[in-house]
Amino acid sequence: MAWGFQTWDAKGKPNNYGLVPVTVVGQFAVALDQVTGSATYSVPAGHVLDYIHSPRAFFPTTKRRIITIRGGTVTLSQGGDTSYGIGSESAQAAMIVVYVRKA
């Protein structure tokens, strides 16, 4: 018996893919208030890197880190104290988990 739910686009094509498999290629720790750093990974053709920011603890901080990915390089830079949005994270002590997924 099938269960769950499905959605379709305007042309009737299913567009709910549920869990998308990914492959973790690495991880690195960042300290509280750390706003610089980088790491480089190999990226297979037809794939892109992405990340998960996983805080290890929560401490008061107004600092923010910007995480950008270009090719196989993940770079941390300082964001403004009110910088919010995609790629902007609180500068908490954290693990950055880097994974590869289909482009």
Coordinates of C-alpha atoms in Angstrom, one line a residue:
M1 CA 0.0 0.0 0.0
A2 CA 1.4 3.4 -1.0
W3 CA 1.2 6.3 1.4
G4 CA 2.4 9.9 1.6
F5 CA 1.5 12.8 -0.7
Q6 CA 2.4 14.0 -4.2
T7 CA 2.4 17.3 -5.9
W8 CA 2.5 18.2 -9.6
D9 CA 3.5 21.2 -11.7
A10 CA 1.1 23.0 -14.1
K11 CA 1.9 20.4 -16.8
G12 CA 1.0 17.5 -14.6
K13 CA 4.6 16.4 -14.0
P14 CA 5.3 15.1 -10.4
N15 CA 7.6 17.6 -8.6
N16 CA 7.8 16.2 -5.1
Y17 CA 11.0 14.3 -4.8
G18 CA 10.9 13.6 -1.0
L19 CA 14.4 12.9 0.5
V20 CA 17.2 13.7 -1.9
P21 CA 20.3 11.5 -1.5
V22 CA 23.5 13.3 -1.0
T23 CA 27.1 12.2 -0.4
V24 CA 29.1 13.9 2.4
V25 CA 32.6 14.8 1.2
G26 CA 33.9 16.4 4.4
Q27 CA 33.4 18.5 7.4
F28 CA 35.3 21.1 9.4
A29 CA 34.8 22.8 12.7
V30 CA 34.5 26.5 13.2
A31 CA 34.9 28.4 16.5
L32 CA 32.6 30.9 18.1
D33 CA 32.9 34.2 16.3
Q34 CA 35.2 32.7 13.5
V35 CA 34.4 34.5 10.3
T36 CA 37.2 33.4 8.0
G37 CA 38.5 30.2 6.5
S38 CA 38.2 27.9 3.5
A39 CA 38.3 24.3 2.5
T40 CA 38.6 22.7 -0.9
Y41 CA 37.0 19.4 -2.2
S42 CA 36.8 17.5 -5.4
V43 CA 33.5 17.8 -7.3
P44 CA 32.5 15.2 -9.8
A45 CA 31.2 16.4 -13.2
G46 CA 27.4 17.1 -13.1
H47 CA 27.5 17.8 -9.3
V48 CA 27.7 20.8 -7.0
L49 CA 28.8 21.3 -3.4
D50 CA 26.4 22.4 -0.7
Y51 CA 26.6 22.6 3.1
I52 CA 24.8 22.1 6.4
H53 CA 25.7 24.5 9.2
S54 CA 25.3 22.5 12.5
P55 CA 25.9 24.6 15.6
R56 CA 27.6 22.8 18.5
A57 CA 26.4 25.3 21.2
F58 CA 24.6 28.6 21.4
F59 CA 26.3 31.6 22.9
P60 CA 25.3 35.3 22.5
T61 CA 27.0 36.8 19.5
T62 CA 26.1 39.4 17.0
K63 CA 28.7 38.3 14.5
R64 CA 27.6 36.5 11.3
R65 CA 29.5 34.4 8.8
I66 CA 28.9 34.2 5.1
I67 CA 29.4 30.8 3.5
T68 CA 30.0 30.8 -0.2
I69 CA 30.8 27.9 -2.5
R70 CA 32.5 28.3 -5.9
G71 CA 33.4 25.1 -7.7
G72 CA 35.1 23.0 -5.1
T73 CA 35.9 25.7 -2.6
V74 CA 33.9 26.6 0.5
T75 CA 34.8 30.0 1.9
L76 CA 33.9 31.8 5.1
S77 CA 33.8 35.6 5.3
Q78 CA 32.5 38.1 7.7
G79 CA 28.9 39.3 7.3
G80 CA 27.2 42.3 8.7
D81 CA 25.6 42.0 12.1
T82 CA 22.2 42.3 10.5
S83 CA 23.1 40.1 7.4
Y84 CA 20.4 37.4 7.1
G85 CA 19.5 35.2 4.2
I86 CA 20.8 32.3 2.2
G87 CA 24.5 31.6 3.0
S88 CA 24.4 33.8 6.1
E89 CA 24.8 32.0 9.5
S90 CA 25.3 33.0 13.1
A91 CA 29.0 32.8 14.0
Q92 CA 28.3 30.1 16.6
A93 CA 30.8 27.2 17.3
A94 CA 29.7 24.8 14.6
M95 CA 30.4 21.9 12.2
I96 CA 30.2 22.7 8.6
V97 CA 29.2 19.5 6.8
V98 CA 29.9 19.7 3.1
Y99 CA 28.1 17.4 0.7
V100 CA 27.9 16.8 -3.1
R101 CA 24.6 16.6 -4.9
K102 CA 23.5 16.4 -8.5
A103 CA 23.4 19.8 -10.2

